[in-house]
PDB file of C-alpha atoms in Angstrom:
ATOM      1  CA  UNK A   1      35.426   8.434 -12.463  1.00  0.00           C
ATOM      2  CA  UNK A   2      34.226   5.368 -10.484  1.00  0.00           C
ATOM      3  CA  UNK A   3      30.535   4.599 -10.386  1.00  0.00           C
ATOM      4  CA  UNK A   4      28.422   5.126  -7.194  1.00  0.00           C
ATOM      5  CA  UNK A   5      26.184   2.217  -6.278  1.00  0.00           C
ATOM      6  CA  UNK A   6      22.967   3.086  -4.365  1.00  0.00           C
ATOM      7  CA  UNK A   7      21.459  -0.087  -3.041  1.00  0.00           C
ATOM      8  CA  UNK A   8      17.793  -0.678  -2.168  1.00  0.00           C
ATOM      9  CA  UNK A   9      17.349  -2.202   1.134  1.00  0.00           C
ATOM     10  CA  UNK A  10      14.255  -4.009   1.519  1.00  0.00           C
ATOM     11  CA  UNK A  11      14.181  -7.227  -0.762  1.00  0.00           C
ATOM     12  CA  UNK A  12      17.543  -6.309  -2.157  1.00  0.00           C
ATOM     13  CA  UNK A  13      19.901  -6.319   0.825  1.00  0.00           C
ATOM     14  CA  UNK A  14      17.485  -7.532   3.434  1.00  0.00           C
ATOM     15  CA  UNK A  15      15.233 -10.556   3.082  1.00  0.00           C
ATOM     16  CA  UNK A  16      11.703  -9.296   3.888  1.00  0.00           C
ATOM     17  CA  UNK A  17      10.354 -12.930   3.564  1.00  0.00           C
ATOM     18  CA  UNK A  18      12.347 -13.791   6.710  1.00  0.00           C
ATOM     19  CA  UNK A  19       9.314 -12.767   8.607  1.00  0.00           C
ATOM     20  CA  UNK A  20       7.669 -15.960   7.628  1.00  0.00           C
ATOM     21  CA  UNK A  21       9.386 -17.971  10.367  1.00  0.00           C
ATOM     22  CA  UNK A  22       7.774 -15.774  13.103  1.00  0.00           C
ATOM     23  CA  UNK A  23       4.466 -15.894  11.181  1.00  0.00           C
ATOM     24  CA  UNK A  24       4.620 -19.721  11.271  1.00  0.00           C
ATOM     25  CA  UNK A  25       4.965 -19.644  15.014  1.00  0.00           C
ATOM     26  CA  UNK A  26       1.966 -17.208  15.412  1.00  0.00           C
ATOM     27  CA  UNK A  27      -0.204 -18.970  12.779  1.00  0.00           C
ATOM     28  CA  UNK A  28       0.786 -22.668  12.944  1.00  0.00           C
ATOM     29  CA  UNK A  29       0.262 -22.952   9.334  1.00  0.00           C
ATOM     30  CA  UNK A  30       3.210 -22.781   6.956  1.00  0.00           C
ATOM     31  CA  UNK A  31       1.246 -22.103   3.817  1.00  0.00           C
ATOM     32  CA  UNK A  32      -0.877 -19.420   5.414  1.00  0.00           C
ATOM     33  CA  UNK A  33       2.225 -17.831   6.816  1.00  0.00           C
ATOM     34  CA  UNK A  34       3.838 -17.619   3.377  1.00  0.00           C
ATOM     35  CA  UNK A  35       0.758 -16.101   1.902  1.00  0.00           C
ATOM     36  CA  UNK A  36       0.671 -13.603   4.805  1.00  0.00           C
ATOM     37  CA  UNK A  37       4.250 -12.552   4.379  1.00  0.00           C
ATOM     38  CA  UNK A  38       3.816 -12.172   0.619  1.00  0.00           C
ATOM     39  CA  UNK A  39       0.670 -10.042   0.994  1.00  0.00           C
ATOM     40  CA  UNK A  40       2.140  -7.988   3.740  1.00  0.00           C
ATOM     41  CA  UNK A  41       4.964  -6.894   1.490  1.00  0.00           C
ATOM     42  CA  UNK A  42       2.709  -6.350  -1.433  1.00  0.00           C
ATOM     43  CA  UNK A  43       0.339  -4.246   0.548  1.00  0.00           C
ATOM     44  CA  UNK A  44       3.370  -2.418   2.188  1.00  0.00           C
ATOM     45  CA  UNK A  45       4.457  -1.242  -1.198  1.00  0.00           C
ATOM     46  CA  UNK A  46       0.914  -0.493  -2.404  1.00  0.00           C
ATOM     47  CA  UNK A  47       0.312   1.698   0.640  1.00  0.00           C
ATOM     48  CA  UNK A  48       3.494   3.614   0.024  1.00  0.00           C
ATOM     49  CA  UNK A  49       2.397   4.394  -3.488  1.00  0.00           C
ATOM     50  CA  UNK A  50      -1.018   5.376  -2.516  1.00  0.00           C
ATOM     51  CA  UNK A  51       0.150   7.649   0.194  1.00  0.00           C
ATOM     52  CA  UNK A  52       2.726   9.184  -2.234  1.00  0.00           C
ATOM     53  CA  UNK A  53      -0.091   9.799  -4.998  1.00  0.00           C
ATOM     54  CA  UNK A  54      -2.286  11.318  -2.286  1.00  0.00           C
ATOM     55  CA  UNK A  55       0.334  13.711  -1.075  1.00  0.00           C
ATOM     56  CA  UNK A  56      -0.266  12.144   2.463  1.00  0.00           C
ATOM     57  CA  UNK A  57       3.229  11.177   3.402  1.00  0.00           C
ATOM     58  CA  UNK A  58       3.769   8.969   6.348  1.00  0.00           C
ATOM     59  CA  UNK A  59       7.084   7.220   7.406  1.00  0.00           C
ATOM     60  CA  UNK A  60       7.502   3.987   5.632  1.00  0.00           C
ATOM     61  CA  UNK A  61       7.142   2.103   9.024  1.00  0.00           C
ATOM     62  CA  UNK A  62       3.524   3.317   9.157  1.00  0.00           C
ATOM     63  CA  UNK A  63       2.798   1.858   5.788  1.00  0.00           C
ATOM     64  CA  UNK A  64       4.304  -1.455   7.076  1.00  0.00           C
ATOM     65  CA  UNK A  65       2.079  -1.272  10.180  1.00  0.00           C
ATOM     66  CA  UNK A  66      -0.914  -0.377   8.168  1.00  0.00           C
ATOM     67  CA  UNK A  67      -0.349  -3.300   5.630  1.00  0.00           C
ATOM     68  CA  UNK A  68      -0.036  -5.626   8.604  1.00  0.00           C
ATOM     69  CA  UNK A  69      -3.406  -4.714  10.035  1.00  0.00           C
ATOM     70  CA  UNK A  70      -5.071  -4.961   6.648  1.00  0.00           C
ATOM     71  CA  UNK A  71      -3.600  -8.642   5.858  1.00  0.00           C
ATOM     72  CA  UNK A  72      -4.665  -9.750   9.313  1.00  0.00           C
ATOM     73  CA  UNK A  73      -8.118  -8.616   8.683  1.00  0.00           C
ATOM     74  CA  UNK A  74      -8.139 -10.023   5.054  1.00  0.00           C
ATOM     75  CA  UNK A  75      -6.939 -13.491   6.053  1.00  0.00           C
ATOM     76  CA  UNK A  76      -8.900 -13.287   9.424  1.00  0.00           C
ATOM     77  CA  UNK A  77      -5.796 -14.504  11.284  1.00  0.00           C
ATOM     78  CA  UNK A  78      -6.904 -12.765  14.521  1.00  0.00           C
ATOM     79  CA  UNK A  79      -3.493 -11.476  15.559  1.00  0.00           C
ATOM     80  CA  UNK A  80      -3.543  -9.769  19.000  1.00  0.00           C
ATOM     81  CA  UNK A  81      -2.036  -6.358  19.528  1.00  0.00           C
ATOM     82  CA  UNK A  82       0.978  -7.921  21.037  1.00  0.00           C
ATOM     83  CA  UNK A  83       1.389 -10.253  18.028  1.00  0.00           C
ATOM     84  CA  UNK A  84       1.178  -7.288  15.706  1.00  0.00           C
ATOM     85  CA  UNK A  85       3.793  -5.431  17.837  1.00  0.00           C
ATOM     86  CA  UNK A  86       5.992  -8.373  17.893  1.00  0.00           C
ATOM     87  CA  UNK A  87       5.972  -9.050  14.174  1.00  0.00           C
ATOM     88  CA  UNK A  88       6.730  -5.307  13.537  1.00  0.00           C
ATOM     89  CA  UNK A  89       9.794  -5.533  15.868  1.00  0.00           C
ATOM     90  CA  UNK A  90      10.799  -8.660  13.870  1.00  0.00           C
ATOM     91  CA  UNK A  91      10.491  -6.829  10.618  1.00  0.00           C
ATOM     92  CA  UNK A  92      13.171  -4.450  11.975  1.00  0.00           C
ATOM     93  CA  UNK A  93      15.441  -7.231  12.779  1.00  0.00           C
ATOM     94  CA  UNK A  94      15.481  -9.123   9.429  1.00  0.00           C
ATOM     95  CA  UNK A  95      18.598 -10.780   8.138  1.00  0.00           C
ATOM     96  CA  UNK A  96      20.615  -9.806   4.961  1.00  0.00           C
ATOM     97  CA  UNK A  97      20.892 -12.037   1.995  1.00  0.00           C
ATOM     98  CA  UNK A  98      24.052 -14.226   1.915  1.00  0.00           C
ATOM     99  CA  UNK A  99      25.515 -12.556  -0.987  1.00  0.00           C
ATOM    100  CA  UNK A 100      25.371  -9.023   0.488  1.00  0.00           C
ATOM    101  CA  UNK A 101      28.473  -8.677   2.605  1.00  0.00           C
ATOM    102  CA  UNK A 102      30.888 -10.689   0.257  1.00  0.00           C
ATOM    103  CA  UNK A 103      29.710  -8.369  -2.673  1.00  0.00           C
ATOM    104  CA  UNK A 104      30.151  -5.274  -0.652  1.00  0.00           C
ATOM    105  CA  UNK A 105      33.518  -6.375   0.367  1.00  0.00           C
ATOM    106  CA  UNK A 106      34.569  -6.931  -3.244  1.00  0.00           C
ATOM    107  CA  UNK A 107      33.145  -3.472  -4.246  1.00  0.00           C
ATOM    108  CA  UNK A 108      34.951  -1.718  -1.329  1.00  0.00           C
ATOM    109  CA  UNK A 109      38.166  -3.375  -2.220  1.00  0.00           C
ATOM    110  CA  UNK A 110      37.878  -1.932  -5.615  1.00  0.00           C
ATOM    111  CA  UNK A 111      37.325   1.565  -4.340  1.00  0.00           C
ATOM    112  CA  UNK A 112      33.745   1.760  -5.380  1.00  0.00           C
ATOM    113  CA  UNK A 113      31.545   3.805  -3.170  1.00  0.00           C
ATOM    114  CA  UNK A 114      28.375   2.178  -1.800  1.00  0.00           C
ATOM    115  CA  UNK A 115      25.342   3.584  -0.208  1.00  0.00           C
ATOM    116  CA  UNK A 116      21.957   2.436   1.115  1.00  0.00           C
ATOM    117  CA  UNK A 117      19.024   4.009  -0.642  1.00  0.00           C
ATOM    118  CA  UNK A 118      15.633   3.297   0.885  1.00  0.00           C
ATOM    119  CA  UNK A 119      12.045   4.451   1.492  1.00  0.00           C
ATOM    120  CA  UNK A 120      12.644   3.790   5.173  1.00  0.00           C
ATOM    121  CA  UNK A 121      13.861   6.456   7.371  1.00  0.00           C
ATOM    122  CA  UNK A 122      17.577   6.823   7.820  1.00  0.00           C
ATOM    123  CA  UNK A 123      17.320   5.917  11.494  1.00  0.00           C
ATOM    124  CA  UNK A 124      15.320   2.751  10.736  1.00  0.00           C
ATOM    125  CA  UNK A 125      17.514   1.624   8.035  1.00  0.00           C
ATOM    126  CA  UNK A 126      20.785   2.364   9.846  1.00  0.00           C
ATOM    127  CA  UNK A 127      19.331   0.238  12.648  1.00  0.00           C
ATOM    128  CA  UNK A 128      18.294  -2.618  10.525  1.00  0.00           C
ATOM    129  CA  UNK A 129      21.571  -2.705   8.569  1.00  0.00           C
ATOM    130  CA  UNK A 130      23.455  -2.645  11.871  1.00  0.00           C
ATOM    131  CA  UNK A 131      21.622  -5.560  13.276  1.00  0.00           C
ATOM    132  CA  UNK A 132      22.205  -7.517   9.853  1.00  0.00           C
ATOM    133  CA  UNK A 133      25.923  -6.639   9.900  1.00  0.00           C
ATOM    134  CA  UNK A 134      25.781  -4.551   6.754  1.00  0.00           C
ATOM    135  CA  UNK A 135      25.925  -0.928   7.983  1.00  0.00           C
ATOM    136  CA  UNK A 136      29.583  -0.801   8.308  1.00  0.00           C
ATOM    137  CA  UNK A 137      29.985  -1.754   4.705  1.00  0.00           C
ATOM    138  CA  UNK A 138      28.062   1.339   3.545  1.00  0.00           C
ATOM    139  CA  UNK A 139      29.453   4.819   3.068  1.00  0.00           C
ATOM    140  CA  UNK A 140      26.179   6.461   3.734  1.00  0.00           C
ATOM    141  CA  UNK A 141      22.426   5.983   4.015  1.00  0.00           C
ATOM    142  CA  UNK A 142      20.126   8.083   1.896  1.00  0.00           C
ATOM    143  CA  UNK A 143      16.459   7.972   2.666  1.00  0.00           C
ATOM    144  CA  UNK A 144      13.366   9.040   0.588  1.00  0.00           C
ATOM    145  CA  UNK A 145      12.107  10.407   3.985  1.00  0.00           C
ATOM    146  CA  UNK A 146      14.477  13.290   3.511  1.00  0.00           C
ATOM    147  CA  UNK A 147      12.177  14.716   0.775  1.00  0.00           C
ATOM    148  CA  UNK A 148       8.965  13.094   2.228  1.00  0.00           C
ATOM    149  CA  UNK A 149       8.256  11.269  -0.881  1.00  0.00           C
ATOM    150  CA  UNK A 150       8.677   7.485  -1.858  1.00  0.00           C
ATOM    151  CA  UNK A 151      10.317   5.709  -4.820  1.00  0.00           C
ATOM    152  CA  UNK A 152       9.658   5.695  -7.600  1.00  0.00           C
ATOM    153  CA  UNK A 153       8.839   9.429  -7.453  1.00  0.00           C
ATOM    154  CA  UNK A 154      11.435  11.199  -9.654  1.00  0.00           C
ATOM    155  CA  UNK A 155      12.062  13.597  -6.775  1.00  0.00           C
ATOM    156  CA  UNK A 156      13.654  10.711  -4.782  1.00  0.00           C
ATOM    157  CA  UNK A 157      16.194   9.902  -7.465  1.00  0.00           C
ATOM    158  CA  UNK A 158      16.966  13.584  -8.030  1.00  0.00           C
ATOM    159  CA  UNK A 159      17.589  13.739  -4.239  1.00  0.00           C
ATOM    160  CA  UNK A 160      20.046  10.735  -4.464  1.00  0.00           C
ATOM    161  CA  UNK A 161      21.962  12.537  -7.159  1.00  0.00           C
ATOM    162  CA  UNK A 162      22.121  15.709  -5.060  1.00  0.00           C
ATOM    163  CA  UNK A 163      23.363  13.857  -2.021  1.00  0.00           C
ATOM    164  CA  UNK A 164      25.904  11.870  -3.946  1.00  0.00           C
ATOM    165  CA  UNK A 165      26.995  14.857  -6.169  1.00  0.00           C
ATOM    166  CA  UNK A 166      27.445  12.512  -9.066  1.00  0.00           C
ATOM    167  CA  UNK A 167      26.514  12.770 -12.759  1.00  0.00           C
ATOM    168  CA  UNK A 168      23.587  10.246 -13.784  1.00  0.00           C
ATOM    169  CA  UNK A 169      25.881   8.135 -16.011  1.00  0.00           C
ATOM    170  CA  UNK A 170      28.024   7.261 -12.868  1.00  0.00           C
ATOM    171  CA  UNK A 171      25.024   6.814 -10.535  1.00  0.00           C
ATOM    172  CA  UNK A 172      23.508   3.352 -10.204  1.00  0.00           C
ATOM    173  CA  UNK A 173      20.583   2.166  -8.380  1.00  0.00           C
ATOM    174  CA  UNK A 174      20.641  -1.502  -7.524  1.00  0.00           C
ATOM    175  CA  UNK A 175      17.424  -3.127  -6.724  1.00  0.00           C
ATOM    176  CA  UNK A 176      15.392  -6.401  -6.865  1.00  0.00           C
ATOM    177  CA  UNK A 177      12.251  -4.292  -7.097  1.00  0.00           C
ATOM    178  CA  UNK A 178      11.263  -3.735 -10.814  1.00  0.00           C
ATOM    179  CA  UNK A 179       9.284  -0.295  -9.952  1.00  0.00           C
ATOM    180  CA  UNK A 180      12.484   0.986  -8.371  1.00  0.00           C
ATOM    181  CA  UNK A 181      14.703   0.021 -11.492  1.00  0.00           C
ATOM    182  CA  UNK A 182      12.067   1.463 -13.758  1.00  0.00           C
ATOM    183  CA  UNK A 183      12.036   4.683 -11.678  1.00  0.00           C
ATOM    184  CA  UNK A 184      15.756   5.092 -11.747  1.00  0.00           C
ATOM    185  CA  UNK A 185      16.038   4.421 -15.293  1.00  0.00           C
ATOM    186  CA  UNK A 186      13.193   6.865 -16.132  1.00  0.00           C
ATOM    187  CA  UNK A 187      15.066   9.491 -13.962  1.00  0.00           C
ATOM    188  CA  UNK A 188      18.136   9.011 -16.098  1.00  0.00           C
ATOM    189  CA  UNK A 189      20.243   6.926 -13.876  1.00  0.00           C
ATOM    190  CA  UNK A 190      21.876   3.603 -14.396  1.00  0.00           C
ATOM    191  CA  UNK A 191      20.182   0.649 -12.979  1.00  0.00           C
ATOM    192  CA  UNK A 192      20.726  -2.912 -11.976  1.00  0.00           C
ATOM    193  CA  UNK A 193      17.933  -5.425 -11.356  1.00  0.00           C
ATOM    194  CA  UNK A 194      18.771  -8.105  -9.028  1.00  0.00           C
ATOM    195  CA  UNK A 195      16.551 -11.012 -10.313  1.00  0.00           C
ATOM    196  CA  UNK A 196      16.689 -13.224  -7.116  1.00  0.00           C
ATOM    197  CA  UNK A 197      14.028 -15.642  -8.707  1.00  0.00           C
ATOM    198  CA  UNK A 198      14.639 -16.950 -12.117  1.00  0.00           C
ATOM    199  CA  UNK A 199      10.933 -16.789 -12.759  1.00  0.00           C
ATOM    200  CA  UNK A 200      10.430 -13.145 -11.609  1.00  0.00           C
ATOM    201  CA  UNK A 201       8.877 -11.197 -14.402  1.00  0.00           C
ATOM    202  CA  UNK A 202       9.804  -7.501 -15.266  1.00  0.00           C
ATOM    203  CA  UNK A 203       7.227  -4.950 -15.863  1.00  0.00           C
ATOM    204  CA  UNK A 204       6.624  -4.666 -19.694  1.00  0.00           C
ATOM    205  CA  UNK A 205       6.841  -0.897 -19.815  1.00  0.00           C
ATOM    206  CA  UNK A 206       9.652  -0.584 -22.540  1.00  0.00           C
ATOM    207  CA  UNK A 207      11.953   0.585 -19.874  1.00  0.00           C
ATOM    208  CA  UNK A 208      14.908  -1.917 -19.280  1.00  0.00           C
ATOM    209  CA  UNK A 209      17.534  -2.033 -16.661  1.00  0.00           C
ATOM    210  CA  UNK A 210      20.949  -1.147 -17.673  1.00  0.00           C
ATOM    211  CA  UNK A 211      22.053  -4.602 -16.093  1.00  0.00           C
ATOM    212  CA  UNK A 212      20.338  -7.759 -15.000  1.00  0.00           C
ATOM    213  CA  UNK A 213      22.043 -10.304 -12.702  1.00  0.00           C
ATOM    214  CA  UNK A 214      20.912 -12.973 -10.381  1.00  0.00           C
ATOM    215  CA  UNK A 215      22.733 -11.929  -7.181  1.00  0.00           C
ATOM    216  CA  UNK A 216      24.988  -9.119  -5.886  1.00  0.00           C
ATOM    217  CA  UNK A 217      28.191 -11.000  -6.202  1.00  0.00           C
ATOM    218  CA  UNK A 218      27.732 -11.272  -9.860  1.00  0.00           C
ATOM    219  CA  UNK A 219      26.818  -7.582  -9.991  1.00  0.00           C
ATOM    220  CA  UNK A 220      30.203  -6.779  -8.207  1.00  0.00           C
ATOM    221  CA  UNK A 221      32.194  -8.739 -10.622  1.00  0.00           C
ATOM    222  CA  UNK A 222      30.621  -7.064 -13.562  1.00  0.00           C
ATOM    223  CA  UNK A 223      30.804  -3.544 -12.192  1.00  0.00           C
ATOM    224  CA  UNK A 224      34.441  -4.066 -11.216  1.00  0.00           C
ATOM    225  CA  UNK A 225      35.307  -5.733 -14.630  1.00  0.00           C
TER     226      UNK A 225
END
């Protein structure tokens, strides 16, 4: 039986740091834009975790908006409502990493099923992937929104398996986010950590990924082999 690969979207297929270019235009300060982009992403994830723990689910786009407002206040950047609306629109139009389409083409040619697996709503993810030229390379989009939870809640990985109808040993979660890799491994699935930065640390929880690679094309080669 062929494995099925479930790809995280934000940070794995789509470069969330692409928003820095637009932030530089708004803030006129490259270093501040880089810090803003980093903190926005960190706060976005933090808010999703907090909403999940509280049992106060909101769509992932709302976590993104809340995080933007917080970082604007924290850095005192004084973004207008129009600036914020524009940045949120840019976030929904981010580009894919260069290795995404070639890797997905290799996997498809090998007959391996690939799906997008995200905290974002199916509608938002499909729109984002379509704009980035990736959606047509996916067999499906599976969203945590369907169970009103966020990764790394075990219910989300259980939902993934239910949707895919695959055994855990054939179900791979591919992500650049260590929390997602750990969540998938803890749930009994196979996992691949895409370590896009050579100095990126992995959480010392004693739960290791099944595979660690630097990019998606290397992943495709190893999975096919």
